[in-house]
Coordinates of C-alpha atoms and ligand atoms in Angstrom, one line a residue:
M1 CA 14.8 28.1 30.4
V2 CA 11.7 26.0 30.4
L3 CA 10.1 28.5 33.0
E4 CA 10.9 31.5 30.8
R5 CA 9.2 29.8 27.0
L6 CA 6.1 29.0 29.7
L7 CA 5.3 32.3 30.7
V8 CA 5.4 33.6 26.7
M9 CA 3.1 30.8 25.8
P10 CA -0.6 32.3 24.7
E11 CA -2.7 30.7 27.8
T12 CA -4.1 27.8 26.4
I13 CA -0.5 26.3 26.1
F14 CA 0.1 27.1 29.2
L15 CA -2.6 25.6 30.8
N16 CA -1.4 22.3 28.2
F17 CA 2.3 22.1 29.7
V18 CA 1.0 21.6 33.3
D19 CA -0.1 18.5 32.1
M20 CA 3.1 17.9 32.1
D21 CA 4.8 16.5 34.9
L22 CA 8.5 18.5 34.3
G23 CA 10.0 16.9 37.6
A24 CA 9.5 13.4 36.7
I25 CA 10.6 13.9 33.4
T26 CA 13.8 15.2 34.3
K27 CA 14.1 12.6 37.6
Y28 CA 13.4 10.0 35.7
S29 CA 15.2 10.5 32.4
A30 CA 18.5 10.8 34.3
L31 CA 18.0 7.6 35.2
H32 CA 17.9 6.9 31.0
A33 CA 21.0 9.4 30.7
K34 CA 22.0 9.6 26.9
P35 CA 25.5 9.0 26.9
S36 CA 26.9 12.5 25.4
G37 CA 27.9 12.7 22.3
L38 CA 26.0 9.8 20.9
I39 CA 24.0 10.8 17.4
L40 CA 21.4 7.8 16.1
Q41 CA 19.3 7.6 13.9
Y42 CA 15.5 6.8 13.1
G43 CA 16.2 4.7 10.2
T44 CA 14.3 2.5 7.4
A45 CA 12.9 0.3 10.5
G46 CA 13.4 2.9 13.5
F47 CA 16.7 2.8 15.5
R48 CA 19.3 0.2 15.4
T49 CA 22.7 -0.4 16.9
K50 CA 24.4 -2.0 20.0
A51 CA 22.0 -2.9 23.0
E52 CA 24.1 -1.1 25.3
H53 CA 23.3 2.2 23.9
L54 CA 20.0 2.8 23.0
D55 CA 18.5 2.3 27.1
H56 CA 18.2 6.6 26.3
V57 CA 16.1 6.1 23.3
M58 CA 14.0 3.7 24.7
F59 CA 13.0 5.8 27.5
R60 CA 12.7 8.5 24.9
M61 CA 10.5 6.3 22.8
G62 CA 8.1 6.2 25.2
L63 CA 7.9 9.4 25.5
L64 CA 7.0 10.0 21.7
A65 CA 4.6 7.2 21.9
V66 CA 2.9 8.7 24.2
L67 CA 2.3 12.3 22.8
R68 CA 1.8 10.6 19.6
S69 CA -0.9 8.8 21.0
K70 CA -1.9 11.8 22.6
Q71 CA -2.5 13.0 18.9
T72 CA -4.4 10.9 17.0
K73 CA -6.3 9.5 19.9
S74 CA -4.8 6.0 19.5
T75 CA -3.5 3.4 20.2
I76 CA 0.4 3.3 19.3
G77 CA 2.7 0.2 19.2
V78 CA 6.2 0.4 20.4
M79 CA 8.8 -2.8 19.6
V80 CA 11.9 -3.4 20.4
T81 CA 14.3 -5.8 17.9
A82 CA 17.1 -5.9 16.1
S83 CA 15.1 -8.1 13.4
H84 CA 17.4 -10.0 11.4
N85 CA 20.6 -8.2 13.3
P86 CA 23.1 -9.6 15.1
E87 CA 22.1 -10.7 18.5
E88 CA 23.9 -7.9 20.5
D89 CA 22.5 -5.1 19.3
N90 CA 18.6 -3.7 19.5
G91 CA 16.5 -1.4 18.2
V92 CA 12.9 0.2 18.8
K93 CA 10.3 1.3 16.7
L94 CA 6.9 3.3 16.6
V95 CA 3.9 1.4 15.2
D96 CA 1.5 3.9 14.1
P97 CA -2.8 3.6 14.5
L98 CA -3.7 1.2 11.9
G99 CA -0.4 -1.1 12.2
E100 CA 1.6 1.3 9.5
M101 CA 5.0 2.7 9.8
L102 CA 5.6 6.0 11.7
A103 CA 4.6 8.9 10.2
P104 CA 7.5 10.5 8.8
S105 CA 7.5 14.0 10.6
W106 CA 7.3 12.4 13.3
E107 CA 10.4 10.0 12.5
E108 CA 12.0 13.8 12.8
H109 CA 10.6 14.4 16.0
A110 CA 12.1 11.0 16.5
T111 CA 15.2 11.7 15.7
C112 CA 15.4 15.1 17.8
L113 CA 14.4 13.4 21.1
A114 CA 16.6 10.2 21.1
N115 CA 19.5 12.7 19.6
A116 CA 19.2 15.6 22.0
E117 CA 21.7 16.1 25.3
E118 CA 20.2 15.5 28.8
Q119 CA 19.5 19.3 29.6
D120 CA 17.6 19.9 25.7
M121 CA 15.7 16.9 26.5
Q122 CA 12.2 18.7 28.3
R123 CA 12.6 21.5 25.7
V124 CA 12.6 19.4 22.7
L125 CA 9.6 17.2 23.9
I126 CA 7.8 20.8 24.3
D127 CA 8.7 21.4 20.6
I128 CA 7.3 18.7 19.6
S129 CA 3.9 19.0 21.3
E130 CA 3.9 22.2 20.2
K131 CA 3.9 21.2 16.4
E132 CA 2.0 18.7 16.3
A133 CA -0.5 20.7 18.6
V134 CA -0.9 17.6 20.9
N135 CA -3.3 17.9 23.1
L136 CA -1.7 16.7 26.7
Q137 CA -5.0 16.4 28.5
Q138 CA -5.7 13.8 25.8
D139 CA -5.6 10.0 27.6
A140 CA -3.3 8.5 25.6
F141 CA -2.4 4.3 25.6
V142 CA 0.5 2.3 24.7
V143 CA 0.9 -1.1 23.4
I144 CA 4.8 -3.4 23.8
G145 CA 6.2 -5.8 22.2
R146 CA 9.8 -7.6 22.0
D147 CA 11.7 -10.0 20.6
T148 CA 13.6 -13.1 22.4
R149 CA 17.2 -11.0 22.7
P150 CA 18.7 -10.6 26.1
S151 CA 18.5 -7.2 26.2
S152 CA 15.0 -6.3 25.2
E153 CA 13.1 -7.3 28.8
K154 CA 15.2 -4.8 30.0
L155 CA 15.4 -2.0 27.4
S156 CA 11.1 -2.4 27.0
Q157 CA 11.5 -1.8 30.8
S158 CA 12.5 1.2 29.9
V159 CA 10.1 2.2 27.2
I160 CA 7.4 1.5 30.0
D161 CA 9.1 4.1 32.5
G162 CA 8.5 6.9 29.7
V163 CA 5.0 6.1 29.1
T164 CA 4.7 6.2 32.5
V165 CA 5.9 9.2 33.3
L166 CA 4.0 10.7 30.7
G167 CA 1.1 9.9 31.7
G168 CA 0.0 6.9 28.9
Q169 CA -1.4 3.7 29.7
F170 CA 0.3 0.7 28.5
H171 CA -0.3 -3.0 27.7
D172 CA 2.8 -4.8 27.6
Y173 CA 2.7 -7.9 25.7
G174 CA 5.7 -9.6 26.0
L175 CA 7.2 -11.4 23.7
L176 CA 5.5 -10.9 20.3
T177 CA 6.6 -11.4 16.6
T178 CA 7.0 -7.8 14.9
P179 CA 3.9 -8.7 13.0
Q180 CA 1.9 -9.4 15.5
L181 CA 2.8 -6.2 17.4
H182 CA 0.9 -4.2 14.8
Y183 CA -1.9 -6.7 14.2
M184 CA -2.3 -5.4 18.1
V185 CA -2.3 -1.8 17.2
Y186 CA -4.4 -2.6 14.2
C187 CA -7.5 -4.6 16.2
R188 CA -6.8 -2.2 18.6
N189 CA -8.3 1.1 16.8
T190 CA -10.3 -0.7 15.0
G191 CA -12.7 -1.8 17.4
G192 CA -11.7 -5.1 17.5
R193 CA -13.8 -5.3 14.1
Y194 CA -10.7 -6.5 12.3
G195 CA -9.4 -9.1 15.0
K196 CA -9.2 -9.5 19.0
A197 CA -6.5 -8.0 20.7
T198 CA -5.0 -10.6 22.0
I199 CA -2.2 -13.8 21.1
E200 CA -4.9 -16.0 21.1
G201 CA -7.3 -13.7 18.9
Y202 CA -4.7 -14.2 16.1
Y203 CA -3.3 -17.5 16.5
Q204 CA -7.4 -18.0 16.4
K205 CA -8.3 -15.6 13.2
L206 CA -5.1 -17.3 11.3
S207 CA -5.8 -20.7 11.7
K208 CA -9.3 -20.8 11.1
A209 CA -8.9 -18.9 7.9
F210 CA -6.4 -21.7 6.8
V211 CA -7.7 -25.1 8.4
E212 CA -11.0 -23.4 6.4
L213 CA -8.3 -23.1 3.2
T214 CA -6.7 -26.1 3.4
K215 CA -10.3 -28.5 3.7
Q216 CA -10.9 -27.3 -0.3
A217 CA -7.8 -28.7 -1.5
S218 CA -8.7 -31.8 -3.3
C219 CA -4.3 -32.9 -2.5
S220 CA -4.3 -34.1 0.5
G221 CA -0.7 -36.3 0.4
D222 CA 1.3 -35.8 3.2
E223 CA 3.6 -34.0 0.5
Y224 CA 1.6 -30.7 0.8
R225 CA 1.1 -31.2 4.6
S226 CA 4.4 -30.9 6.0
L227 CA 7.1 -27.9 6.2
K228 CA 10.9 -27.4 8.2
V229 CA 10.9 -24.2 9.5
D230 CA 13.9 -22.3 10.4
C231 CA 13.0 -19.9 12.8
A232 CA 16.5 -18.2 13.2
N233 CA 17.0 -19.1 17.0
G234 CA 14.0 -15.9 17.6
I235 CA 10.9 -14.8 18.4
G236 CA 9.5 -16.9 15.6
A237 CA 10.0 -19.9 17.0
L238 CA 8.4 -19.6 20.6
K239 CA 5.1 -18.6 18.7
L240 CA 4.7 -21.0 15.5
R241 CA 4.8 -23.8 18.8
E242 CA 2.0 -21.9 20.6
M243 CA 0.2 -21.7 17.6
E244 CA 1.4 -25.2 15.6
H245 CA -1.5 -26.9 17.6
Y246 CA -4.3 -24.5 16.2
F247 CA -3.6 -25.1 12.1
S248 CA -2.2 -29.1 12.6
Q249 CA -5.0 -30.0 10.8
G250 CA -3.8 -28.5 7.9
L251 CA -0.2 -28.3 7.8
S252 CA 2.6 -30.0 10.4
V253 CA 5.4 -27.5 10.6
Q254 CA 9.1 -29.3 12.1
L255 CA 11.1 -26.4 13.7
F256 CA 15.3 -25.6 13.2
N257 CA 17.1 -23.5 14.7
D258 CA 14.2 -23.1 17.0
G259 CA 16.6 -20.6 20.1
S260 CA 17.3 -23.6 22.6
K261 CA 20.9 -23.9 21.8
G262 CA 22.1 -21.9 18.7
K263 CA 22.5 -18.2 18.6
L264 CA 19.9 -15.5 17.4
N265 CA 20.4 -15.0 13.2
H266 CA 23.7 -16.4 13.4
L267 CA 24.3 -18.9 10.4
C268 CA 20.2 -19.4 10.0
G269 CA 17.1 -17.5 9.6
A270 CA 15.6 -15.5 6.4
D271 CA 18.9 -12.6 5.9
F272 CA 21.3 -15.4 6.0
V273 CA 19.7 -17.6 3.7
K274 CA 18.7 -14.9 1.0
S275 CA 22.2 -13.2 1.5
H276 CA 24.9 -16.3 0.4
Q277 CA 22.3 -18.1 -1.3
K278 CA 22.9 -21.0 1.0
P279 CA 20.9 -23.4 3.4
P280 CA 20.5 -22.6 7.7
Q281 CA 23.1 -24.2 9.4
G282 CA 21.3 -27.1 11.2
M283 CA 18.6 -27.6 9.1
E284 CA 18.8 -31.6 7.2
I285 CA 17.2 -31.3 3.8
K286 CA 16.6 -34.0 1.7
S287 CA 15.8 -33.9 -1.5
N288 CA 13.1 -31.6 -2.9
E289 CA 11.4 -31.2 0.6
R290 CA 9.9 -27.6 1.0
C291 CA 11.7 -25.5 3.7
C292 CA 11.3 -21.6 5.0
S293 CA 13.4 -19.6 7.3
F294 CA 12.3 -17.1 9.1
D295 CA 13.9 -14.0 10.4
G296 CA 14.9 -13.1 13.8
D297 CA 11.5 -10.4 14.4
A298 CA 9.6 -13.5 11.8
D299 CA 8.5 -10.4 9.7
R300 CA 10.0 -12.0 7.0
I301 CA 10.4 -15.2 5.1
V302 CA 11.9 -17.0 2.1
Y303 CA 11.6 -20.3 0.5
Y304 CA 14.2 -22.8 -0.4
Y305 CA 14.4 -27.0 -1.6
H306 CA 17.9 -28.6 -2.3
D307 CA 17.0 -31.0 -6.0
A308 CA 17.6 -34.1 -7.1
D309 CA 21.3 -33.8 -7.4
G310 CA 21.3 -31.5 -4.6
H311 CA 21.9 -28.3 -6.1
F312 CA 19.8 -25.6 -3.4
H313 CA 16.9 -23.1 -5.1
L314 CA 16.3 -19.9 -3.6
I315 CA 12.6 -19.1 -3.5
D316 CA 12.7 -14.8 -2.3
G317 CA 10.0 -12.5 -1.8
D318 CA 9.4 -11.9 -5.9
K319 CA 9.0 -15.3 -6.7
I320 CA 6.3 -15.4 -3.3
A321 CA 4.9 -12.6 -4.9
T322 CA 3.8 -14.2 -8.2
L323 CA 2.7 -17.5 -6.5
I324 CA 0.2 -15.4 -4.3
S325 CA -0.3 -12.7 -7.5
S326 CA -1.4 -14.9 -10.0
F327 CA -3.8 -17.4 -7.2
L328 CA -5.9 -14.0 -6.6
K329 CA -6.3 -13.3 -10.0
E330 CA -7.7 -16.6 -10.9
L331 CA -10.1 -16.7 -8.1
L332 CA -11.4 -13.2 -9.4
V333 CA -11.2 -14.2 -12.6
E334 CA -13.4 -17.3 -11.3
I335 CA -16.0 -15.3 -9.3
G336 CA -16.6 -12.5 -12.5
E337 CA -15.0 -10.0 -10.3
S338 CA -13.0 -7.2 -12.4
L339 CA -11.5 -5.4 -9.1
N340 CA -7.3 -3.8 -10.2
I341 CA -4.7 -5.7 -8.3
G342 CA -1.0 -4.3 -8.5
V343 CA 1.9 -6.3 -6.9
V344 CA 4.7 -3.6 -5.8
Q345 CA 8.4 -4.5 -5.9
T346 CA 11.7 -2.1 -5.2
A347 CA 14.5 -2.1 -7.4
Y348 CA 16.0 -5.3 -5.9
A349 CA 13.4 -7.4 -7.2
N350 CA 15.1 -9.5 -10.2
G351 CA 14.4 -8.6 -13.6
S352 CA 12.5 -11.7 -14.4
S353 CA 9.9 -11.9 -12.0
T354 CA 9.0 -8.3 -13.4
R355 CA 8.6 -9.9 -16.7
Y356 CA 6.9 -12.4 -15.7
L357 CA 4.4 -10.5 -14.0
E358 CA 3.8 -8.3 -16.3
E359 CA 4.2 -10.2 -20.0
V360 CA 2.3 -13.4 -18.6
M361 CA 0.3 -12.3 -15.7
K362 CA -0.4 -9.2 -17.3
V363 CA -0.3 -7.6 -13.9
P364 CA 0.9 -4.7 -13.5
V365 CA 4.1 -3.8 -11.5
Y366 CA 5.2 -1.5 -9.3
C367 CA 8.6 -0.2 -8.1
T368 CA 9.0 1.9 -4.8
K369 CA 11.8 2.7 -2.4
T370 CA 13.5 0.5 0.3
G371 CA 11.6 -0.1 2.9
V372 CA 8.0 -1.7 4.0
K373 CA 6.8 1.6 4.6
H374 CA 7.0 2.8 1.1
L375 CA 5.8 -0.6 -0.3
H376 CA 3.1 -0.8 1.6
H377 CA 1.9 3.2 0.9
K378 CA 1.9 2.1 -2.3
A379 CA -0.1 -1.5 -2.3
Q380 CA -2.6 0.7 -0.8
E381 CA -3.5 2.4 -4.1
F382 CA -5.4 -0.5 -5.1
D383 CA -8.5 -2.8 -5.0
I384 CA -5.8 -5.6 -3.7
G385 CA -2.2 -4.5 -3.3
V386 CA 0.6 -7.3 -3.3
Y387 CA 3.6 -6.1 -2.4
F388 CA 7.2 -7.8 -1.3
E389 CA 10.7 -6.7 -1.2
A390 CA 12.8 -9.6 -2.8
N391 CA 14.2 -10.4 0.7
G392 CA 11.6 -11.5 1.7
H393 CA 8.9 -8.6 3.6
G394 CA 5.6 -8.7 2.1
T395 CA 1.8 -9.2 2.4
A396 CA -1.3 -8.4 0.7
L397 CA -3.7 -5.6 1.6
F398 CA -7.6 -5.8 0.3
S399 CA -9.1 -2.2 0.4
T400 CA -12.3 -2.3 2.9
A401 CA -14.7 -2.4 0.1
V402 CA -12.9 -5.3 -1.7
E403 CA -13.4 -7.2 1.6
M404 CA -17.3 -6.2 1.3
K405 CA -17.7 -7.0 -1.7
I406 CA -16.4 -10.3 -1.4
K407 CA -18.2 -11.1 1.5
Q408 CA -21.2 -10.5 -0.4
S409 CA -20.4 -12.9 -2.4
A410 CA -19.5 -15.6 -0.4
E411 CA -22.8 -15.3 0.6
Q412 CA -25.0 -14.7 -2.8
L413 CA -23.1 -16.5 -5.8
E414 CA -24.1 -19.4 -7.2
D415 CA -21.9 -22.3 -6.6
K416 CA -18.5 -22.5 -8.1
K417 CA -18.2 -18.6 -7.6
R418 CA -18.9 -19.0 -4.2
K419 CA -16.4 -21.4 -3.9
A420 CA -13.7 -19.4 -5.3
A421 CA -15.4 -16.0 -3.1
K422 CA -15.1 -18.2 0.1
M423 CA -11.8 -19.3 -0.8
L424 CA -10.8 -15.3 -0.9
E425 CA -12.6 -14.5 2.1
N426 CA -10.5 -16.4 3.8
I427 CA -7.0 -15.6 2.2
I428 CA -8.1 -11.8 3.3
D429 CA -8.3 -13.1 7.1
L430 CA -4.8 -15.2 6.3
F431 CA -3.0 -12.1 5.1
N432 CA -1.9 -9.7 8.0
Q433 CA -3.0 -6.5 7.3
A434 CA -1.1 -4.9 9.7
A435 CA 2.1 -5.5 8.4
G436 CA 4.1 -8.4 6.4
D437 CA 4.0 -11.5 8.6
A438 CA 6.1 -14.1 8.2
I439 CA 3.6 -16.8 9.7
S440 CA 0.9 -15.2 7.5
D441 CA 2.7 -15.6 4.7
M442 CA 4.2 -19.1 5.5
L443 CA -0.1 -20.3 6.2
V444 CA -0.6 -18.0 2.9
I445 CA 2.3 -20.1 0.5
E446 CA 1.1 -23.3 2.4
A447 CA -2.1 -23.3 1.5
I448 CA -2.3 -21.6 -2.3
L449 CA 0.3 -24.7 -3.2
A450 CA -2.4 -27.0 -1.5
L451 CA -4.9 -25.5 -3.7
K452 CA -3.0 -26.2 -6.4
G453 CA -1.5 -29.0 -6.2
L454 CA 1.8 -27.4 -6.9
T455 CA 5.1 -28.9 -5.6
V456 CA 8.0 -26.9 -4.8
Q457 CA 10.0 -27.2 -7.6
Q458 CA 6.8 -26.8 -9.9
W459 CA 6.6 -23.3 -7.9
D460 CA 10.3 -22.4 -8.7
G461 CA 9.9 -23.1 -12.0
L462 CA 7.3 -20.2 -13.0
Y463 CA 10.3 -18.5 -14.2
T464 CA 14.5 -18.3 -13.8
D465 CA 15.8 -16.0 -11.7
L466 CA 18.3 -13.8 -13.6
P467 CA 21.8 -14.3 -12.1
N468 CA 22.7 -11.7 -9.9
R469 CA 25.0 -10.2 -7.2
Q470 CA 25.2 -7.2 -5.0
L471 CA 27.7 -5.7 -2.7
K472 CA 28.8 -2.6 -0.8
V473 CA 31.6 0.6 -0.8
Q474 CA 32.3 2.2 1.7
V475 CA 32.6 6.1 1.2
A476 CA 33.2 9.1 3.1
D477 CA 29.8 10.3 3.3
R478 CA 26.6 8.1 1.7
R479 CA 24.8 11.3 1.4
V480 CA 26.6 11.9 -1.7
I481 CA 24.3 9.7 -3.3
S482 CA 21.2 10.7 -4.3
T483 CA 19.0 8.6 -6.1
T484 CA 15.8 9.2 -8.3
N485 CA 12.8 6.8 -9.8
A486 CA 12.6 4.6 -7.0
E487 CA 16.5 4.5 -6.4
R488 CA 16.5 3.1 -10.0
Q489 CA 18.9 6.2 -10.8
A490 CA 21.6 8.1 -9.4
V491 CA 21.3 11.8 -9.9
T492 CA 24.3 12.7 -7.4
P493 CA 27.4 12.8 -7.8
P494 CA 27.7 13.7 -11.0
G495 CA 28.9 11.9 -13.9
L496 CA 28.0 8.2 -11.5
Q497 CA 25.3 7.0 -13.7
E498 CA 26.3 7.8 -17.3
A499 CA 29.5 5.5 -15.4
I500 CA 26.6 3.0 -14.9
N501 CA 24.8 3.1 -17.8
D502 CA 28.2 2.5 -19.9
L503 CA 29.0 -0.5 -17.8
V504 CA 25.4 -1.7 -18.1
K505 CA 25.9 -1.8 -21.8
K506 CA 28.9 -4.5 -21.9
Y507 CA 26.7 -6.6 -20.9
K508 CA 23.1 -9.0 -21.6
L509 CA 19.9 -8.2 -19.9
S510 CA 21.9 -6.5 -17.5
R511 CA 20.7 -3.5 -14.6
A512 CA 22.6 -2.2 -12.1
F513 CA 22.1 0.5 -9.6
V514 CA 23.3 2.2 -6.2
R515 CA 21.8 3.1 -2.8
P516 CA 23.3 4.8 0.0
S517 CA 21.9 2.3 2.5
G518 CA 19.2 3.3 5.3
T519 CA 20.3 0.3 8.0
E520 CA 24.3 1.0 7.5
D521 CA 27.1 3.5 6.6
V522 CA 28.1 2.4 3.5
V523 CA 26.9 2.2 0.0
R524 CA 24.5 -1.2 -2.0
V525 CA 25.4 -2.0 -5.5
Y526 CA 23.2 -4.1 -6.9
A527 CA 24.0 -5.9 -10.5
E528 CA 21.9 -8.3 -12.7
A529 CA 23.3 -9.7 -16.4
D530 CA 22.7 -12.8 -18.7
S531 CA 25.5 -15.0 -16.1
Q532 CA 26.9 -15.0 -12.7
E533 CA 30.2 -14.1 -14.2
S534 CA 29.0 -11.4 -16.0
A535 CA 26.6 -10.0 -12.6
D536 CA 29.7 -10.2 -10.4
H537 CA 31.9 -8.5 -13.3
L538 CA 29.7 -5.7 -13.8
A539 CA 28.8 -5.5 -10.0
H540 CA 32.5 -5.0 -9.3
E541 CA 32.7 -2.4 -12.0
V542 CA 30.0 -0.1 -10.7
S543 CA 31.7 -0.5 -6.7
L544 CA 34.7 0.6 -8.7
A545 CA 32.8 3.7 -9.9
V546 CA 31.1 4.7 -6.7
F547 CA 34.6 4.1 -5.1
Q548 CA 36.1 6.8 -7.4
L549 CA 33.0 9.1 -8.0
A550 CA 31.5 8.7 -4.7
G551 CA 34.1 9.0 -2.2
G552 CA 35.4 5.7 -1.2
I553 CA 37.6 5.3 1.5
G554 CA 39.8 2.1 2.4
E555 CA 40.3 -0.4 0.4
R556 CA 39.2 -0.4 -3.5
P557 CA 36.8 -2.8 -3.6
Q558 CA 37.4 -5.9 -5.2
P559 CA 35.7 -8.5 -7.2
A560 CA 33.1 -10.9 -5.6
S561 CA 33.6 -14.0 -3.9
D562 CA 30.6 -15.5 -2.9
G563 CA 28.3 -14.3 0.2
E564 CA 30.6 -11.4 0.2
G565 CA 28.6 -7.7 0.8
T566 CA 25.3 -9.0 0.3
P567 CA 23.0 -6.3 2.1
H568 CA 19.8 -6.0 4.4
Ligands
16G601 C1 15.1 -2.5 6.6 C2 13.5 -2.7 6.1 C3 14.2 -3.4 4.5 C4 14.7 -2.8 3.8 C5 16.1 -3.0 4.4 C6 17.1 -2.1 3.7 C7 11.6 -2.2 7.7 C8 10.9 -3.2 8.5 N1 12.9 -2.9 6.9 O1 15.4 -3.3 6.9 O2 12.4 -3.1 4.4 O3 14.5 -4.1 2.9 O4 15.7 -1.7 5.5 O5 18.5 -1.7 4.2 O6 11.2 -1.1 6.5 P1 19.4 -1.2 3.8 O7 18.6 0.3 3.4 O8 20.3 -0.9 4.4 O9 19.5 -1.8 2.4
MG602 MG1 12.4 -8.6 10.6

């Protein structure tokens, strides 16, 4: 069949495909054979499923990364991780030239390629090259990283097989956090201007900015300088341990769930803490001590503490975004620059955070669909775009023009203004501009708290979260639910949004929405209201409406019990 196609192709394309060693591809593909009938989707953050089903996907993503690299004439990243998911799972995602998530049309190619049966694989590969006008004679370079899962090493080897068989060059970074791989890709495609594409380059860039920044802090008591970090038994522990001595002048970190005994993401990590609203196992917390949790690949962070009465308080992505954007705004006022700052959230952002940002801080807030790529994209529209999901994914982006302006101000302005410009310059260096990064966010937060002399309680006290509840509902086909207005309104099935509107009216300060999950076969329900009881009732009632109107299967949704059914 391939020969048939080649004969009818124009000459240039014909020459092009001679550059694919189809025999070798077939041979190697057979060594990474697809279990027949298995269908997977390139979801919100790549492919994710049980590790034993992923060998062929890894090989094929190696192939795809080479095509993407040839097309963009840039280095492409491949990260092997399943983030906060259980240890038995794994996953893979491609990183585009400037550290962003893969372009949507290529996500579709990824899904087609991963699902092609063995005998169709070559055809799909050729189709993608054709559609995307890939010049196969172009060189390709792919960088690879992996998390600490037992399955990750072998799976990343399969990626390498895919890269090599298509003639791509590669560099295997081995163990890396996801944001570190994004950083490497970004550095390599910007000619080293952003930083050095090595792990030391990353440590040095961030630590230098952090140490310079915290030198300016007048409050230097121990209280500001020590932090407990739950590393989810993942890669964050390894990397933080390596990095610790680079920034120890400014901060001492005590690591928990460092992978020496516990299981990855089990009863610990950012996802566990956020969903269950309780501290991770294996961490002893004294009252008012500042603690944080990373997820399994260290691209999410949440903070928390116990108050004097032993009550647990969570400080999620929304409050992190608030702290960061208010500090940035203060610095800009000091420098006298009127740059436009925007904060980007999703529908999951607590209503109190949105209100605080808009009404108290007077910062414009925008809402996008769930998933880092949507927030990242929106944040790029501003001079300074701060984006965070409530679950702790986020960073701040600075346009190149802003970065240059600030660097100039740091040289030119007089004393006080100059100091503020210098701080901003350090903050720009400290944020990972390529992706939300738990390590980088942690250092920014620690620096801001020290500079402002804020305790964790004072930070928490900026506003009070509205009680909320999240549930999931099983339906026969979650695609029957479609949404609009950044997932805040359901368009189909008919009648669902009207039902939600009627339910919401029954409670004070209430809000609710439903959306099909991008990572699991469920519909997610979110509700918030003036009391926990109301939020729980509302979430339950909305779940029943989804069950009835969107083809619920299995047991009817039950009222929430603590920590049940929480998402991502
Ligand atoms: C993925 C996304 C995360 C999002 C979550 C939503 C990235 C790197 N990760 O984990 O941002 O919050 O999916 O999951 O984009 P859901 O669609 O199942 O609710
Ligand atoms: Mg993650």
